[in-house]
XYZ file of C-alpha atoms in Angstrom:
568
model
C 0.000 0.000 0.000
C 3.035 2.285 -0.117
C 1.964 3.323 -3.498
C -1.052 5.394 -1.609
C 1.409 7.801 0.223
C 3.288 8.184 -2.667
C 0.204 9.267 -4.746
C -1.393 11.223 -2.012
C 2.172 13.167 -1.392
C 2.564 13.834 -5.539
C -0.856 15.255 -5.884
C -0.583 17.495 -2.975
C 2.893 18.486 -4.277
C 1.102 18.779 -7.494
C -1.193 20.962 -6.293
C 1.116 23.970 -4.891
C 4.276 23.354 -7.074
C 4.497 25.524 -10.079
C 6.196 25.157 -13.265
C 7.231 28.572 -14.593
C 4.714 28.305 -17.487
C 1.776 28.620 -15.337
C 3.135 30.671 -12.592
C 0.980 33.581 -11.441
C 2.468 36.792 -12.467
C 4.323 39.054 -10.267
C 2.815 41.625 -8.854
C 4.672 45.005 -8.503
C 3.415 45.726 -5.118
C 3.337 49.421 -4.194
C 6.742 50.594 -1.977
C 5.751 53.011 0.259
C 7.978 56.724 1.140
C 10.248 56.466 3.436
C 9.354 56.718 7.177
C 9.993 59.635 9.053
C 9.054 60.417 12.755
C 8.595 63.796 14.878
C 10.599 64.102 18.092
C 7.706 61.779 20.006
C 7.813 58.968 17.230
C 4.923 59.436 15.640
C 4.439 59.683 11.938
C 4.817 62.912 9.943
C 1.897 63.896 8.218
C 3.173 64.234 5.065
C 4.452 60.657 5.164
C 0.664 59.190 5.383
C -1.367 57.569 2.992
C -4.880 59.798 2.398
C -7.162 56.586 3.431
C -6.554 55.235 6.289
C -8.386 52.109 6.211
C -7.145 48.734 6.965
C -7.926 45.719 5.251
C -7.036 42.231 7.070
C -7.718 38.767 6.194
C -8.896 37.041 9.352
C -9.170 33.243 8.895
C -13.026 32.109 9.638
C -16.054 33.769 10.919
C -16.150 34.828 14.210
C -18.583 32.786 16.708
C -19.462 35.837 18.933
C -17.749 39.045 19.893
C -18.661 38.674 23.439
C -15.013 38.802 25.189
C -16.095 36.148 27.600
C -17.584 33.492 25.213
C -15.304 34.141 21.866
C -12.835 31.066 21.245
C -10.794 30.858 18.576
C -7.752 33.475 16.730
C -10.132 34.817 14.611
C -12.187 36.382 17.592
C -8.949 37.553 19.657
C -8.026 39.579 16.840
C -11.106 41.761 16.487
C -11.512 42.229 19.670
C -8.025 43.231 20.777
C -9.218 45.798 18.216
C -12.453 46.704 19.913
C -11.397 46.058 23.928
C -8.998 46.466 25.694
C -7.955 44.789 29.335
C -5.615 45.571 32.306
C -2.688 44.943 30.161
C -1.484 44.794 26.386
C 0.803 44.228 24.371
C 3.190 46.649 22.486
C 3.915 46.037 18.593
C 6.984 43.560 19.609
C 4.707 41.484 21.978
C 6.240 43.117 25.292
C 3.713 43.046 27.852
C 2.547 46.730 28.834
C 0.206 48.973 30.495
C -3.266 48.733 29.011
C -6.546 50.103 30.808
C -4.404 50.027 33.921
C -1.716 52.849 34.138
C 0.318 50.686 36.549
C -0.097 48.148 39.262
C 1.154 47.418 42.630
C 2.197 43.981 43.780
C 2.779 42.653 47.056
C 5.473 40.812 48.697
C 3.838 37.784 48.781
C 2.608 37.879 45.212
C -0.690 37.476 46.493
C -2.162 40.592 45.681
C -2.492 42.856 42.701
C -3.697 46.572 42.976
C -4.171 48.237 39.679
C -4.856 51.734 38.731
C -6.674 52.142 36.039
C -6.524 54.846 33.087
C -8.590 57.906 34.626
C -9.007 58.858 30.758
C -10.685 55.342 30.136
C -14.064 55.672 28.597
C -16.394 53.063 26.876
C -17.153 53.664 23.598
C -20.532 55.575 24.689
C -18.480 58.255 26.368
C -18.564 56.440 29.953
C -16.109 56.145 32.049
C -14.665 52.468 32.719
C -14.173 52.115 36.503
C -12.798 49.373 38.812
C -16.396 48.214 39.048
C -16.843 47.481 35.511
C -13.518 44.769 36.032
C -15.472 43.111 38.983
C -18.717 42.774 37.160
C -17.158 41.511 34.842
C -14.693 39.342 36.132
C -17.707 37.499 38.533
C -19.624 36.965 34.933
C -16.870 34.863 33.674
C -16.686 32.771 36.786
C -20.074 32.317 36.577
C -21.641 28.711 35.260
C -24.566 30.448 34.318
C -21.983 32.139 31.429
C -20.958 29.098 30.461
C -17.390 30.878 29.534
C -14.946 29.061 27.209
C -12.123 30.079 28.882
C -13.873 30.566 32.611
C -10.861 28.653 34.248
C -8.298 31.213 32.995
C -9.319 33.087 35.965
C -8.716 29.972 38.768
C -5.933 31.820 40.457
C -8.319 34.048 41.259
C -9.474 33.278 45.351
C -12.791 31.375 45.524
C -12.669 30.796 41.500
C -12.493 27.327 41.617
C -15.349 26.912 43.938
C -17.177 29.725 41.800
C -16.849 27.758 38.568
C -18.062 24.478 40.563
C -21.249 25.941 41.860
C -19.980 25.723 45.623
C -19.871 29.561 46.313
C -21.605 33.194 44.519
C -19.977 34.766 41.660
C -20.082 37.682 44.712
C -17.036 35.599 46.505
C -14.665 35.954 43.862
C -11.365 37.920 45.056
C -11.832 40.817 43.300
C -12.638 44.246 44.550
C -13.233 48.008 43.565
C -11.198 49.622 46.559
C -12.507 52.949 44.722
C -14.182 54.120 40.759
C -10.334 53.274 39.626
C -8.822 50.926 41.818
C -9.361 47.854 41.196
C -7.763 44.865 43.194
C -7.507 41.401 42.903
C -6.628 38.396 45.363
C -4.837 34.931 44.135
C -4.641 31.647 45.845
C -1.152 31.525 45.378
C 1.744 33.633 43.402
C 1.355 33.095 39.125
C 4.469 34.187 37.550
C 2.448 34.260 33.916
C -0.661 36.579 35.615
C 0.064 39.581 34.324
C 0.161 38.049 30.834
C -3.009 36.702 31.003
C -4.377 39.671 31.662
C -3.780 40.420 27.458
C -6.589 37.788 27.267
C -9.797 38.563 25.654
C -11.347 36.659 28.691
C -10.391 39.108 31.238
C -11.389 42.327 29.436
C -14.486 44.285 30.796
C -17.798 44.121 29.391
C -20.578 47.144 29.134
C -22.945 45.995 32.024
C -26.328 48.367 30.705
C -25.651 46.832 27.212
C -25.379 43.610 27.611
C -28.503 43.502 30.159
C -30.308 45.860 27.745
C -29.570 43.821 24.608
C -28.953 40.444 26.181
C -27.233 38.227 23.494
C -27.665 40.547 20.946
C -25.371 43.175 22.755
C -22.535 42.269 20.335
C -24.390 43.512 17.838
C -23.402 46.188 15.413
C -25.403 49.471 17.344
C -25.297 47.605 20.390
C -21.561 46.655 21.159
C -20.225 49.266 23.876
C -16.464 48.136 24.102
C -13.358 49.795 25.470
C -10.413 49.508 23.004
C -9.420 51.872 20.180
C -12.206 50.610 17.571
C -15.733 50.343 17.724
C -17.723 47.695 15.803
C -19.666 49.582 12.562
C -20.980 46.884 10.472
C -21.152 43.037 10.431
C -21.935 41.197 7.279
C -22.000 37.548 7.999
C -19.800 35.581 6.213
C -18.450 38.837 4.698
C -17.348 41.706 6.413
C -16.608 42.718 9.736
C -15.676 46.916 10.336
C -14.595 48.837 12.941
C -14.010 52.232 13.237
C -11.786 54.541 15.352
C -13.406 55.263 19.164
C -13.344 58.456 19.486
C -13.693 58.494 23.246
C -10.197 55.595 23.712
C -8.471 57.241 26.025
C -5.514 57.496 23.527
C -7.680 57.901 20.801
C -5.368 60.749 19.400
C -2.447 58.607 18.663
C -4.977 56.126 16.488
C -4.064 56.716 12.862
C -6.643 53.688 11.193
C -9.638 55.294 10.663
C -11.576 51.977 10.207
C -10.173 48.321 9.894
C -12.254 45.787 8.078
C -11.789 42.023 8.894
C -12.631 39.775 6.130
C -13.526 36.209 6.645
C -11.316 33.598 4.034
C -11.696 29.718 4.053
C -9.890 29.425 1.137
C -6.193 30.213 1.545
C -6.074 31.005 -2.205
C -9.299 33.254 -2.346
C -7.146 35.309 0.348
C -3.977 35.308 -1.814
C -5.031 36.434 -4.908
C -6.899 39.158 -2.908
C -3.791 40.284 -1.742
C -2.207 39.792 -5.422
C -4.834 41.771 -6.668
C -4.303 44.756 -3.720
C -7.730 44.221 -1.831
C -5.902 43.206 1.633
C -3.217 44.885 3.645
C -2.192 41.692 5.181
C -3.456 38.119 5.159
C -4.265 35.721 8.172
C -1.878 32.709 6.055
C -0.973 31.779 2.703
C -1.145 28.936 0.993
C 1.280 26.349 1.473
C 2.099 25.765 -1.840
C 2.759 29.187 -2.761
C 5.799 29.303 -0.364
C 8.518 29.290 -3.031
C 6.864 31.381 -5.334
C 6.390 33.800 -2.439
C 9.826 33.669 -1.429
C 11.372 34.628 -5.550
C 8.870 37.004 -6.007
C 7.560 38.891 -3.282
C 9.947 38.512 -0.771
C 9.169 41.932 0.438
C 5.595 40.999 1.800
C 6.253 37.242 2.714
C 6.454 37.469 6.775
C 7.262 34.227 8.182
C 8.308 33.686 12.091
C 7.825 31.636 15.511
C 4.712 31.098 17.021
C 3.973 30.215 20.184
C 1.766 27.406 19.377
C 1.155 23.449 18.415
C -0.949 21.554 15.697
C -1.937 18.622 16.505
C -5.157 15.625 16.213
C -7.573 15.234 19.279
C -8.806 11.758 20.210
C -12.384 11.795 21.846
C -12.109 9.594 24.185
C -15.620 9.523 25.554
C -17.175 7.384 22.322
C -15.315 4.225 21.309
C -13.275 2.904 19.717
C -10.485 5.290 21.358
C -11.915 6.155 24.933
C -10.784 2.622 26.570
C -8.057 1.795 23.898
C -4.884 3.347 24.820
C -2.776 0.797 22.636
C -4.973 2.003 19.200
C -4.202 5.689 19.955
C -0.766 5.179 20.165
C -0.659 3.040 17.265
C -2.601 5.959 15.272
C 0.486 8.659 16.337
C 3.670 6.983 15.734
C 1.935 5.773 12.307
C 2.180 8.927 11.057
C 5.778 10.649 9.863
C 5.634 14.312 10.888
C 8.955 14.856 9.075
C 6.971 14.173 5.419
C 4.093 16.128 7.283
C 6.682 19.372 7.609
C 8.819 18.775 4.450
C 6.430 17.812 1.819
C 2.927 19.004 3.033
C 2.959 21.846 5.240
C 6.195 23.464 3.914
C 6.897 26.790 6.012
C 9.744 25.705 8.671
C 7.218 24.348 10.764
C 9.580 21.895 13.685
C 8.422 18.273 13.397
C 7.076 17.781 17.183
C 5.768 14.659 19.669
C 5.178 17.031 22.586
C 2.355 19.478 23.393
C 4.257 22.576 24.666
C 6.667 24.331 22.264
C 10.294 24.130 22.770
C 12.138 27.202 23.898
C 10.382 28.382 26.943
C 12.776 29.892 29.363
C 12.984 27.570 32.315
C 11.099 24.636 30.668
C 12.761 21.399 28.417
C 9.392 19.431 27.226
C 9.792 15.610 28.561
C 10.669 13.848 25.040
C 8.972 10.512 24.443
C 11.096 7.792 23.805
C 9.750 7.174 20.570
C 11.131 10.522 19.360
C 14.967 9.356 19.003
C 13.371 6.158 16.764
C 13.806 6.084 13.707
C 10.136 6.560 11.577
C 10.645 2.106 10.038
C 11.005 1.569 14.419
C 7.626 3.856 14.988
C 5.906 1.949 11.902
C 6.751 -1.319 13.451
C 5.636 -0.926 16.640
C 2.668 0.895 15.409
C 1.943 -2.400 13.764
C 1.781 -4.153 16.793
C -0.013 -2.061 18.820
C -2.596 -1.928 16.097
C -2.744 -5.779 16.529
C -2.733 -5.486 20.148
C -5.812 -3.378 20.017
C -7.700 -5.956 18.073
C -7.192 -4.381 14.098
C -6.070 -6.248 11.663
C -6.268 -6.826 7.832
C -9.133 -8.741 8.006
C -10.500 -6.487 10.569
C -9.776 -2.918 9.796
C -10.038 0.314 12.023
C -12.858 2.323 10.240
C -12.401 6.153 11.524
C -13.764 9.852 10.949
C -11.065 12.460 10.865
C -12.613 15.604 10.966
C -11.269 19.667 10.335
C -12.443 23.050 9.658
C -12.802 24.565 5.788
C -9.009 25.242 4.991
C -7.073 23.791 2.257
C -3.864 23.728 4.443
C -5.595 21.736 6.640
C -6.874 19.023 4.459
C -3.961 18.668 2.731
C -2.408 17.529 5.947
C -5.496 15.517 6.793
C -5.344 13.559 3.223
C -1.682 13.059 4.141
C -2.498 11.552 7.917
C -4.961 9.045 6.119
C -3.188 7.784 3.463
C -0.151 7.413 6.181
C -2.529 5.588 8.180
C -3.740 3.531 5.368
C -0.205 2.477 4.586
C 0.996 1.592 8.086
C -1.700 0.163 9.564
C -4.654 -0.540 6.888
C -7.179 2.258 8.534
C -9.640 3.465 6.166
C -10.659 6.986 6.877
C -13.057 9.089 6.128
C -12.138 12.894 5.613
C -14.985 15.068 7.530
C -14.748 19.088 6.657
C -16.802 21.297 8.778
C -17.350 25.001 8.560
C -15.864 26.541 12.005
C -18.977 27.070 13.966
C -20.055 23.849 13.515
C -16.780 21.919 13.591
C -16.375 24.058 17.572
C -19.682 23.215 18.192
C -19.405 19.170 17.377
C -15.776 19.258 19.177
C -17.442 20.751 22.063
C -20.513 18.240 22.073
C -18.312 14.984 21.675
C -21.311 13.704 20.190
C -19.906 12.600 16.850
C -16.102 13.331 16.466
C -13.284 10.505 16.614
C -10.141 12.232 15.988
C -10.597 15.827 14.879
C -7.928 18.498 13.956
C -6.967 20.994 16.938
C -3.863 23.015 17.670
C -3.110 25.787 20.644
C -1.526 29.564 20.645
C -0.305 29.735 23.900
C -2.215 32.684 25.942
C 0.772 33.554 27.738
C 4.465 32.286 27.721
C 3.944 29.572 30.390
C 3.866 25.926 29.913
C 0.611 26.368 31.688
C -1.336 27.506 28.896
C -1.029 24.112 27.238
C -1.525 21.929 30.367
C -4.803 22.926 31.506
C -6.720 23.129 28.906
C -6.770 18.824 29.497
C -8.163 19.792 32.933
C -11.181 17.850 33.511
C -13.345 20.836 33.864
C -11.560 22.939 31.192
C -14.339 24.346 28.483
C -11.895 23.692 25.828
C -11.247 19.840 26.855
C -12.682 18.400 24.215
C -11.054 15.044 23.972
C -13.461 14.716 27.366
C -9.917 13.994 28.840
C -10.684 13.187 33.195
C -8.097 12.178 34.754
C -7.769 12.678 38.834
C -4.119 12.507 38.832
C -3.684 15.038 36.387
C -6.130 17.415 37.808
C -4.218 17.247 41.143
C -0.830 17.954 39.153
C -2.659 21.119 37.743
C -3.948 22.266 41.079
C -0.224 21.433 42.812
C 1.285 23.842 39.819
C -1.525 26.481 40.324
C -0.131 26.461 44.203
C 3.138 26.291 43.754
C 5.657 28.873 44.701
C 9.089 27.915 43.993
C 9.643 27.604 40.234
C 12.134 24.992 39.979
C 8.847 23.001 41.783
C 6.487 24.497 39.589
C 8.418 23.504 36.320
C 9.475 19.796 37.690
C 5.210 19.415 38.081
C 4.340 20.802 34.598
C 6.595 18.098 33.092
C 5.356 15.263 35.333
C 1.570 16.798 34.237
C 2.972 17.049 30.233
C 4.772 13.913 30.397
C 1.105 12.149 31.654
C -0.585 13.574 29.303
C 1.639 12.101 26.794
C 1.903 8.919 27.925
C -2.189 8.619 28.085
C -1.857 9.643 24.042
C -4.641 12.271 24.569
C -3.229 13.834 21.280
C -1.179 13.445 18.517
C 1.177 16.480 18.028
C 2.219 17.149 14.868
C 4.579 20.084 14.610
C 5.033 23.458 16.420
C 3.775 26.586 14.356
C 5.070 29.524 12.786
C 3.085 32.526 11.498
C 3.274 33.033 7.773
C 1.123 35.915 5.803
C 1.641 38.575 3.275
C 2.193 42.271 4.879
C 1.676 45.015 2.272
C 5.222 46.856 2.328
C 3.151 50.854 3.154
C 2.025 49.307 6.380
C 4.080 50.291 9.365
C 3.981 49.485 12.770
C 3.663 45.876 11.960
C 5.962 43.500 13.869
C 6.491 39.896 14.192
C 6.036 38.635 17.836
C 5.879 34.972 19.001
C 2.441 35.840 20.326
C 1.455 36.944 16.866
C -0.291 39.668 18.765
C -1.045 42.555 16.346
C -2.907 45.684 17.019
C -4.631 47.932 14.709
C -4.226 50.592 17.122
C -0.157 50.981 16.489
C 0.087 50.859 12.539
C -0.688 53.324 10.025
C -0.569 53.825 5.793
C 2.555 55.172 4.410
C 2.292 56.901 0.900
C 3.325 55.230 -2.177
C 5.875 56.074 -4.107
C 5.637 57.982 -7.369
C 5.253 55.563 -10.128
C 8.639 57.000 -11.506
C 10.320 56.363 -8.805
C 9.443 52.722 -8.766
C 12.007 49.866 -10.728
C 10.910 48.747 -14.008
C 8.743 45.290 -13.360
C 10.879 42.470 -13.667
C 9.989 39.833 -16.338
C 8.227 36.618 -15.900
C 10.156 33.685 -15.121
């Protein structure tokens, strides 16, 4: 059955690989003037581009723009756009000041005081006090919300015992010591807390709106936010704009006038929008573009670290995987992430078999054993744990393998199957889901087998990975319960000394691995096309970028432009 890979690898190459007869043309991209800055770095206005309107490319439609239920990159983006929490992040991904001016933190690391902004205003005109933050902060904790991301706030005193019904949203350690102090109470010292803080989960939300509106409050007309935009128009499926708040309390050094999200499935819809100059940047491009990319518009092509992992989800609440440990483990070292990386995915993505990226300061990821084999030693014992499970020829592993409209992300998927197919004799059949519905069914565990998922840390701390396996984690959806594991998260959560702390997170990773809850695949980098005027744009392993610090340079004369180079 080798033959299958082999066919399934040449079509894919097929499929992005060029020859230079039916290359798309270059496009001469417009160069922008050179930058210039006045004495408090900010752009001359003679340097600017007349419209100042920004066009991204944003990946799938957003779910909701409610800060508190939103999952997924394409959500965090807008709405680091339209809110704004305690902290941010600057253009290189630092973590600074956001709606708090600064902070106080004492000795013990117990307790954080923060100041907020006394120029702070909702979008309405409103201030935003310390009491907006505990409203808030007690909706996420509460059940009722039914929060994606409610645990993010577990360090939090009396959060745990919030989110498990045992005590009143009222309890949680939080507190409005006046209209802009706002302070906040942990159950033991979290080096990453301030960094979690840049979550969407922890920004404030307009209390009269949402009660006035209830669900609909994100609604274009409705949505009272905090950041530097304010939501304008949203065309399902289509559209998303936002347009500068006039009332962000640093509203005067917001050049974008409006920023328009647009919603791409289809890596190479997004592409030739870019080709054809209808986007400013794009959420990704398509994989087999890369080389083309790299001889021809080398100027735009931004590729870097990110802090994140792809990998496959069992669900391990339905059969045949929940009570089959040897099967799942058969199904991972089956497939050969080094073809996955090289041949497939194409963009310097690191072949991976852990969860947690590599290069953390403070933190080596526990390496399986299998990861010194060589990929013939994985095959073999793949084979045998596949017969160990009960598979054979004669008695084949039917399974669903399911992912979200992307052609980067069936391409990988057709490669996992026909891996499968040759190792181990699975037949598979390929499931694509649009991304509300493909959440939704992940989320349900109703139907899914092994589905596509991946992570972007939330902060840079092993942490972010680990806990979203916690048994009572809204984005466990491998339906993953294991008591021993929960303890290790609740031991890290506690501890203080951080040679402890990291010794527990590898004991928690390293279980995690050995109970094959996943199949990691490789570790991510970002990769999109950045038009050349746009400044303030930086890469950042976050891949953190807000509207707020970029503006339009002018183009260049035509004259002063090179003569367009010919076709290859």
């Amino acid at each position: 059955m080798r033959w299958l890979l082999a066919v399934a690898l040449a079509v894919l190459t097929a499929c992005g690989d060029r020859t230079p007869s039916d290359e798309p043309r270059p496009p001469r991209l417009p160069q922008p003037v050179a930058l210039q800055l006045d004495a408090e770095g900010r752009p001359l206005p003679e340097i600017l581009a007349p419209v100042q309107v920004l066009h991204r490319g944003n990946g799938d439609e957003p779910q909701t723009l409610d800060p508190h239920l939103a999952e997924g990159v394409p959500s965090a983006n807008i709405l680091r756009d339209l809110f704004e929490g305690l902290t941010t992040t600057a253009p290189d991904g630092r973590i600074v000041p956001g709606a708090a001016l600064h902070w106080d933190i004492s000795r013990d690391g117990l307790t954080y005081t923060f100041y907020l902004d006394p120029d702070g205003r909702w979008s309405t005109g409103e201030p935003v006090t310390a009491e907006d933050f505990v409203w808030s902060w007690r909706r996420v904790v509460d059940p009722r919300t039914a929060g994606t991301y409610g645990r993010m706030l577990a360090p939090v005193v009396n959060a745990e015992a919030i989110l498990g019904g045992r005590l009143a949203p009222a309890e949680l350690g939080v507190e409005a010591l006046s209209p802009s102090t706002f302070q906040v109470r942990l159950s033991a010292p979290t080096p990453y807390f301030l960094g979690l803080l840049t979550h969407p989960t922890t920004y404030p939300v307009h209390r009269g709106s949402l009660e006035a509106h209830g669900s609909r409050h994100v609604r274009p007309g409705n949505l009272v936010s905090n950041g530097a935009f304010r939501l304008s128009e949203w065309q399902v499926r289509s559209r998303i704009e936002l347009e500068r708040n006039p009332y962000f309390r640093k509203a005067d050094e917001v050049v974008i006038e409006r920023v328009v999200f647009f919603p791409f499935e289809d890596e190479n819809t997004e592409f030739n929008r870019f080709r054809a100059g209808d986007l400013h940047w794009t959420n990704q491009v398509p994989t087999g573009q890369f080389r083309w990319l790299e001889r021809h518009m080398p100027e735009a092509l931004q590729v870097a670290p990110w802090f994140g992992t792809y990998f496959f989800t069992f669900n391990l609440t339905r059969d045949p995987f929940g009570d089959n440990l040897e099967l799942r483990r058969a199904l991972s070292l089956a497939i050969n992430r080094d073809i996955i990386t090289q041949r497939v995915t194409r963009f310097g993505e690191i072949p991976t078999f852990n969860l947690v990226p590599a290069g953390l300061p403070d933190y080596e990821p526990p390496l399986p054993e299998h990861a010194a084999w060589t990929q013939e030693e994985r095959a073999e014992e793949a084979r045998r744990l596949f017969h160990q499970a009960g598979f054979s020829d004669s008695e084949p592993l039917m399974v669903e393998l399911r992912y979200n409209t992307s052609e980067n992300h069936r391409r990988i998927a057709v490669a996992v199957a026909a891996m499968w197919r040759e190792v181990l004799g699975v037949r598979t059949r390929l499931i694509n889901e649009e991304f509300r519905v493909f959440l939704q069914n992940r989320s349900q565990r109703r139907v899914t087998q092994v589905f596509r998922d991946g992570w972007i840390g939330d902060y840079q701390d092993a942490f972010s990975f680990l806990e979203i396996f916690h048994s009572e984690h809204g984005r466990n959806d491998a339906g993953y319960n294991n008591p021993r594991f929960d303890r290790l998260l609740e031991q890290i959560a506690a501890e203080r000394i951080p040679s402890r702390r990291r010794n527990l997170m590898v004991e928690a990773e390293r279980l995690l691995l050995d109970d094959q809850v996943v199949i990691p695949m490789f570790t991510y980098v970002s990769r999109r096309l950045v038009d050349p005027r746009l400044a303030g744009w930086e890469a950042n392993i976050m891949d953190h970028h807000l509207s707020r610090h970029m503006f339009l340079l002018r183009e260049q004369p035509a004259a002063a432009l090179p003569l367009e180079a010919p076709v290859e």
